[in-house]
Coordinates of C-alpha atoms in Angstrom, one line a residue:
M294 CA 0.0 0.0 0.0
Q295 CA 1.4 3.4 -1.0
L296 CA 0.8 6.6 0.9
N297 CA -1.0 9.4 -0.9
K298 CA 0.2 13.0 -1.2
E299 CA -1.8 14.1 1.8
E300 CA -0.4 11.4 4.0
M301 CA 3.1 12.2 3.0
G302 CA 2.5 15.8 3.7
F303 CA 1.2 15.0 7.1
I304 CA 4.3 12.8 7.9
N305 CA 6.6 15.7 6.9
K306 CA 4.6 18.3 8.8
W307 CA 4.3 16.2 11.9
A308 CA 8.0 15.2 11.9
K309 CA 8.8 19.0 12.1
A310 CA 6.3 19.5 14.9
K311 CA 7.8 16.5 16.8
E312 CA 11.3 18.1 16.6
N313 CA 10.1 21.1 18.6
G314 CA 8.7 18.9 21.3
Q315 CA 5.4 17.9 22.9
W316 CA 5.2 20.6 25.5
R317 CA 6.1 23.4 23.1
Y318 CA 3.3 22.3 20.8
I319 CA 0.7 21.9 23.5
L320 CA 1.5 25.1 25.4
T321 CA 1.9 27.4 22.4
R322 CA -1.1 26.3 20.6
G323 CA -3.3 25.6 23.6
L324 CA -2.5 28.9 25.3
L325 CA -2.9 30.8 22.1
W326 CA -6.3 29.2 21.5
G327 CA -7.3 30.0 25.1
V328 CA -6.3 33.6 24.9
L329 CA -8.0 34.1 21.6
V330 CA -11.3 32.5 22.8
G331 CA -11.1 34.4 26.1
V332 CA -10.6 37.8 24.4
F333 CA -13.3 37.2 21.7
S334 CA -15.8 36.1 24.4
K335 CA -15.1 39.3 26.3
L336 CA -15.5 41.3 23.1
F337 CA -18.9 39.7 22.4
Q338 CA -19.9 40.4 26.0
A339 CA -18.8 44.0 25.5
W340 CA -20.7 44.2 22.2
D341 CA -23.9 43.0 24.0
A342 CA -23.4 45.7 26.7
L343 CA -23.0 48.4 24.0
K344 CA -26.2 47.3 22.3
A345 CA -28.0 47.5 25.6
W346 CA -26.4 50.9 26.4
D347 CA -25.0 49.4 29.6
T348 CA -21.9 51.6 30.0
A349 CA -21.4 50.4 33.6
A350 CA -20.7 46.9 32.3
L351 CA -17.9 48.3 30.1
S352 CA -16.1 50.2 32.8
D353 CA -14.1 47.3 34.2
G354 CA -13.2 46.0 30.7
F355 CA -10.4 43.4 30.4
T356 CA -9.1 43.9 34.0
S357 CA -12.0 42.3 35.8
S358 CA -11.5 39.0 37.7
D359 CA -14.3 37.6 35.5
F360 CA -12.0 38.1 32.4
L361 CA -9.0 36.6 34.1
V362 CA -11.0 33.5 35.3
R363 CA -12.4 33.1 31.8
L364 CA -8.9 33.4 30.3
F365 CA -7.6 30.7 32.7
I366 CA -10.4 28.3 32.0
Y367 CA -10.2 28.7 28.2
S368 CA -6.4 28.3 28.3
A369 CA -6.8 25.1 30.4
I370 CA -9.3 23.8 27.9
G371 CA -7.0 24.7 25.0
V372 CA -4.1 22.9 26.6
G373 CA -6.3 19.8 27.0
I374 CA -7.5 19.9 23.5
H375 CA -4.0 20.2 22.0
A376 CA -2.7 17.5 24.3
Y377 CA -5.3 15.2 22.8
H378 CA -4.4 16.4 19.3
W379 CA -0.7 15.7 20.0
N380 CA -1.5 12.1 21.0
A381 CA -3.9 11.5 18.1
N382 CA -1.4 13.0 15.6
T383 CA 1.5 11.0 17.0
K384 CA -0.6 7.8 16.7
R385 CA -1.5 8.6 13.1
Y386 CA 2.1 9.5 12.3
N387 CA 3.4 6.2 13.7
Q388 CA 0.8 4.2 11.7
L389 CA 1.7 6.0 8.5
K390 CA 5.4 5.5 9.1
S391 CA 4.8 1.8 9.6
I392 CA 2.9 1.6 6.3
E393 CA 5.6 3.5 4.6
R394 CA 8.3 1.2 6.0
R395 CA 6.4 -1.9 4.9
S396 CA 5.9 -0.5 1.4
Q397 CA 9.6 0.3 1.1
T398 CA 10.5 -3.2 2.3
V399 CA 8.1 -4.8 -0.3
A400 CA 9.5 -2.6 -3.0
A401 CA 13.1 -3.5 -2.1
S402 CA 12.3 -7.2 -1.9
S403 CA 10.6 -7.2 -5.3
K404 CA 13.7 -5.6 -6.9
D405 CA 15.9 -8.5 -5.7

């Protein structure tokens, strides 16, 4: 069985990600995801306050403890999601590498 172009691309991409390490992958992507979701959720909350002309709700902005708790929770969720992605992608990578090795062995043995 030969690997298709997409699978070969995944192998090359994941090999580069593995070089940087598991924790770097999980923390950079997970924390970035958490911060982005936290900021956007706060922006949507501010948008709703603006539509309701509730200027008191806008006064504390991004410094409130609500925002910091939200940022922490979303970051923890992001780290968990990307830890799962790391494990799933590593499993797929190992399976594809095994298929690649078997196909190379079969091709080499057929040449002999």
